[in-house]
PDB file of C-alpha atoms in Angstrom:
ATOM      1  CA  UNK P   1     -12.759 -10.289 -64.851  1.00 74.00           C
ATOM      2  CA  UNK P   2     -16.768  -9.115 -64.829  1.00 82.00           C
ATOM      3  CA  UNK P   3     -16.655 -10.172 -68.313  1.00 88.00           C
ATOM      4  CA  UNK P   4     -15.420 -14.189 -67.242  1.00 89.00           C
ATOM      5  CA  UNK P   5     -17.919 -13.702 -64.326  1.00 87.00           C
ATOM      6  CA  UNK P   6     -20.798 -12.659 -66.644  1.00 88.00           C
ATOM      7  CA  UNK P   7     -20.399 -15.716 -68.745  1.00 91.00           C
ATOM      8  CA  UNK P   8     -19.874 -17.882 -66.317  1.00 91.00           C
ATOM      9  CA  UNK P   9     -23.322 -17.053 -64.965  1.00 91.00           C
ATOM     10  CA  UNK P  10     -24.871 -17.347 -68.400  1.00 93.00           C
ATOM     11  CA  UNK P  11     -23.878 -20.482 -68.776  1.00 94.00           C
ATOM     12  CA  UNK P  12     -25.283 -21.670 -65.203  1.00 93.00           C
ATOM     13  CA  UNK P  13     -28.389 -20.080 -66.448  1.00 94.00           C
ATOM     14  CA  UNK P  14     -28.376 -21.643 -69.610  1.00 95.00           C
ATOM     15  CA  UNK P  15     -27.979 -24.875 -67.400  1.00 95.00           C
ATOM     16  CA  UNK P  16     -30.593 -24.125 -65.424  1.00 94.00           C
ATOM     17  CA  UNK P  17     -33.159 -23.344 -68.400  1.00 95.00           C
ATOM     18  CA  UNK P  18     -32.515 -26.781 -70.112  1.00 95.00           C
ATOM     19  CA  UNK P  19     -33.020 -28.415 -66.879  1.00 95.00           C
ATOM     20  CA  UNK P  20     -36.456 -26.670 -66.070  1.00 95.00           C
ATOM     21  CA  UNK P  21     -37.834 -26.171 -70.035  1.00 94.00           C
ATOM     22  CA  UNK P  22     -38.756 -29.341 -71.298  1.00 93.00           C
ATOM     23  CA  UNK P  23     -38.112 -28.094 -75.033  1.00 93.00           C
ATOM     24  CA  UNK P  24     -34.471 -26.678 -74.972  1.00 95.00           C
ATOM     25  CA  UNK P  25     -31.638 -28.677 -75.212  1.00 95.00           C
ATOM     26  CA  UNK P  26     -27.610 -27.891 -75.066  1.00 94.00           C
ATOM     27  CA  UNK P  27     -24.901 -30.706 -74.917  1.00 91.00           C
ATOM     28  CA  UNK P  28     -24.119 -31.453 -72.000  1.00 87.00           C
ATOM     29  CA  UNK P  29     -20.584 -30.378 -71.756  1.00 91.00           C
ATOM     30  CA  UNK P  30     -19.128 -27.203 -69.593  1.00 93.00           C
ATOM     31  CA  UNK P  31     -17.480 -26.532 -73.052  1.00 93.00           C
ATOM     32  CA  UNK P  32     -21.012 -26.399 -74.815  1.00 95.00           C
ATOM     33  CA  UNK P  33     -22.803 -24.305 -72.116  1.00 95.00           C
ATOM     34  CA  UNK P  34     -19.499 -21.704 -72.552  1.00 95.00           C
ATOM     35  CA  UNK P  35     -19.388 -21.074 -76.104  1.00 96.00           C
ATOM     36  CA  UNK P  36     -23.689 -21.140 -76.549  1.00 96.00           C
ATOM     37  CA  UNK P  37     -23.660 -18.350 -73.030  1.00 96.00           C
ATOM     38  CA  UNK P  38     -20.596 -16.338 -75.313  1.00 96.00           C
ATOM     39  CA  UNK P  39     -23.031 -16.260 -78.582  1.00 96.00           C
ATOM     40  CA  UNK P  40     -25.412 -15.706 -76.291  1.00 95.00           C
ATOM     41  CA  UNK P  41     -23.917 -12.280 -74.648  1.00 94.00           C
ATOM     42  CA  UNK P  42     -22.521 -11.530 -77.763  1.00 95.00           C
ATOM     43  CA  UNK P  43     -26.155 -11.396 -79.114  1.00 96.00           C
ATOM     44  CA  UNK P  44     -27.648  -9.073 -75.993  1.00 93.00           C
ATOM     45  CA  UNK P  45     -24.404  -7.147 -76.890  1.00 93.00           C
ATOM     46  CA  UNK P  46     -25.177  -6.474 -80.278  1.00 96.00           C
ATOM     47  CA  UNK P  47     -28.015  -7.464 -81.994  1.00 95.00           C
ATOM     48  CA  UNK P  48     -30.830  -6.583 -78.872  1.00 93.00           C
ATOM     49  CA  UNK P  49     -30.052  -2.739 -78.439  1.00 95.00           C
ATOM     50  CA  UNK P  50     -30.857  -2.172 -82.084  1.00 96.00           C
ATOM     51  CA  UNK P  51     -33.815  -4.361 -82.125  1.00 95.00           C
ATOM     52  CA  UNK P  52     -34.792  -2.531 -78.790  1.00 94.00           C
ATOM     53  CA  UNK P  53     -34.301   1.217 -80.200  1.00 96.00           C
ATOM     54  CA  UNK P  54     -36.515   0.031 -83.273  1.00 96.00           C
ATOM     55  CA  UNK P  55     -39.054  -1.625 -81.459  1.00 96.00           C
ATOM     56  CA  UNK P  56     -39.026   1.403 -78.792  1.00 96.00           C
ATOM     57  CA  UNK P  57     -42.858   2.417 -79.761  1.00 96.00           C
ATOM     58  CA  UNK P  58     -44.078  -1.289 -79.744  1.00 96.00           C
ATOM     59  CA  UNK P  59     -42.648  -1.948 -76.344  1.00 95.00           C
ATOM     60  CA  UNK P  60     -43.854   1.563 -74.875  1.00 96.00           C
ATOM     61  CA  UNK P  61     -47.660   0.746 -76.077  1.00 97.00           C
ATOM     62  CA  UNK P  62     -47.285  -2.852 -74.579  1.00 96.00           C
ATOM     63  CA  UNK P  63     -46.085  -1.081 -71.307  1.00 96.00           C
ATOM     64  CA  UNK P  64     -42.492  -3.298 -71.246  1.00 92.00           C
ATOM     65  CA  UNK P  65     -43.719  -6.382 -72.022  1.00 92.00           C
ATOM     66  CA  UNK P  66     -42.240  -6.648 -76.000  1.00 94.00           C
ATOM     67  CA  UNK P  67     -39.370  -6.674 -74.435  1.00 92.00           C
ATOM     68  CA  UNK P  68     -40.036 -10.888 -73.492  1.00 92.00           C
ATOM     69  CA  UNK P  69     -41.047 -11.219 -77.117  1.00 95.00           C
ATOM     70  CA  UNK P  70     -37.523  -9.777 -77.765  1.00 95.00           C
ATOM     71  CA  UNK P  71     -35.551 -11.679 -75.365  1.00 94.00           C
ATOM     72  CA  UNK P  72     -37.265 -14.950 -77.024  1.00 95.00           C
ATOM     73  CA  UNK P  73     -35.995 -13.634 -80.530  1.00 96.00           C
ATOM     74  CA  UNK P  74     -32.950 -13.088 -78.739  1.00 96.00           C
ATOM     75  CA  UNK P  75     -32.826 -17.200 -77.512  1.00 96.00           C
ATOM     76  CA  UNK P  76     -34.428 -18.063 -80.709  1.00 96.00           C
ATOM     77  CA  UNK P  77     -31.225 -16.907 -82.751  1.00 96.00           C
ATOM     78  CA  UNK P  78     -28.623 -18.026 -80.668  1.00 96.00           C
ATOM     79  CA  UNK P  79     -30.310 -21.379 -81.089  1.00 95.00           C
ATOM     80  CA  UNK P  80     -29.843 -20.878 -85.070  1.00 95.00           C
ATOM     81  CA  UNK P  81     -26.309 -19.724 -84.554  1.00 95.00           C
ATOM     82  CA  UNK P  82     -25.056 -22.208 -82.192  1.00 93.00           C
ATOM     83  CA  UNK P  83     -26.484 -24.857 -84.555  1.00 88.00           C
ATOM     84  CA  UNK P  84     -25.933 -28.192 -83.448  1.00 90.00           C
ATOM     85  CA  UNK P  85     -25.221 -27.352 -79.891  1.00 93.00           C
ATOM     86  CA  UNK P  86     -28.203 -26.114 -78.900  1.00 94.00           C
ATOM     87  CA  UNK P  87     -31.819 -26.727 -79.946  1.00 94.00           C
ATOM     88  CA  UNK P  88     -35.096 -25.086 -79.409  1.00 94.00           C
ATOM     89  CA  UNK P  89     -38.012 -28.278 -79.436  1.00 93.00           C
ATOM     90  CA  UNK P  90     -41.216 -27.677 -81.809  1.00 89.00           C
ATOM     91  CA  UNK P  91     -42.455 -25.587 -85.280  1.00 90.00           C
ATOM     92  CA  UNK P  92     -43.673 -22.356 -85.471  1.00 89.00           C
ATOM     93  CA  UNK P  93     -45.504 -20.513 -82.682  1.00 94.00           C
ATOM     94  CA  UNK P  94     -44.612 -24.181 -80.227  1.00 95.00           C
ATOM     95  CA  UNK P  95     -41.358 -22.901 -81.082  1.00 95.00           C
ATOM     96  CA  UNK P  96     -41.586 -19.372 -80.024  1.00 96.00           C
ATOM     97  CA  UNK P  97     -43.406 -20.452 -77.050  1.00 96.00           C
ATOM     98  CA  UNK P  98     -40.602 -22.674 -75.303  1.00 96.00           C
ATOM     99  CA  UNK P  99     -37.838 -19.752 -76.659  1.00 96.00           C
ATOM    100  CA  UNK P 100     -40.320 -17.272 -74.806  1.00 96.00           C
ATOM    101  CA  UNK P 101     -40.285 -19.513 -71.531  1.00 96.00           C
ATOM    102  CA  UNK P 102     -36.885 -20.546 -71.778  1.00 95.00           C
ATOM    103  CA  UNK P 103     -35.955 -16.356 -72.062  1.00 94.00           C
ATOM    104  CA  UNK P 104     -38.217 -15.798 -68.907  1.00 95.00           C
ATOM    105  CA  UNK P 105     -36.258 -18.679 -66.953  1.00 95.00           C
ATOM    106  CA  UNK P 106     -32.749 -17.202 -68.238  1.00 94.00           C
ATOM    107  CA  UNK P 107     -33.494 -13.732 -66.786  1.00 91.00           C
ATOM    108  CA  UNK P 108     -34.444 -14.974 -63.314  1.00 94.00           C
ATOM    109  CA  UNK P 109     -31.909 -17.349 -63.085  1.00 93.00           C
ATOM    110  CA  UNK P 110     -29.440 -14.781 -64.195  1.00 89.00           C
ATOM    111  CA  UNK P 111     -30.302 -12.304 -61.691  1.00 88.00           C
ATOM    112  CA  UNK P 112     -30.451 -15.438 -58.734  1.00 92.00           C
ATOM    113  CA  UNK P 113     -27.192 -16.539 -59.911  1.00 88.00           C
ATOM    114  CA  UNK P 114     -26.075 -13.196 -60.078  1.00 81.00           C
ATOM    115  CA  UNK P 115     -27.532 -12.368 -56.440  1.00 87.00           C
ATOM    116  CA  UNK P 116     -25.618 -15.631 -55.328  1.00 85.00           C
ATOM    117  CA  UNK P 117     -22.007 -15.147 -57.123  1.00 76.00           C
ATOM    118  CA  UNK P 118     -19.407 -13.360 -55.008  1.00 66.00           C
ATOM    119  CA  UNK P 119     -17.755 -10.457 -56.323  1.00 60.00           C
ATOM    120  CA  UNK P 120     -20.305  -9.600 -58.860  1.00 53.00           C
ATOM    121  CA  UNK P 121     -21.450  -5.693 -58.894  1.00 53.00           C
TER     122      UNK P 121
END
């Protein structure tokens, strides 16, 4: 059940980042917003612990912050899996940029939604 719960507020984060970051976009379907929050915590599940361990001394000598260059890495990919569903606006660093906002606004939404969401430990 925390698992359903966990995506469901994802998703409503995800939501909430395309409506406040100008340069990401998901369809806009509850079907969309499901399976891009699954890649999504499928990523943080995976793919971010080992890219935490091996950044480790980067992110201790930046005192924690790396870890937003991560998350944006982290929103950056799941863009590239998702494909068409969802899209991350610009080139280059204007790229990495939005991804780096949009993983700021996921994380506090997340942990509002999360706040907000009954039954949720």
């Amino acid at each position: 059940m925390n698992v359903i719960i966990g995506i469901l507020v994802t998703a409503a984060a995800l939501w909430v980042t395309t409506a406040v970051v100008p340069g990401i976009r998901i369809e806009s379907s509850v079907g969309a917003f499901l399976i891009v929050a699954i890649v999504f915590g499928l990523i943080n599940a995976f793919v971010r612990p080992v890219i935490r361990l091996l950044s480790l001394p980067v992110t201790i000598i930046t005192l924690g912050l790396f870890t937003f260059v991560i998350n944006a890495l982290m929103l950056l990919l799941t863009a590239w899996l998702a494909g068409n569903i969802m899209s991350i606006a610009g080139s280059g660093m204007s790229k990495f940029f939005t991804a780096l906002i949009g993983s700021v606004v996921v994380s506090i939404a997340s942990i509002v939604i999360g706040w907000i969401m009954p039954g949720r430990d």
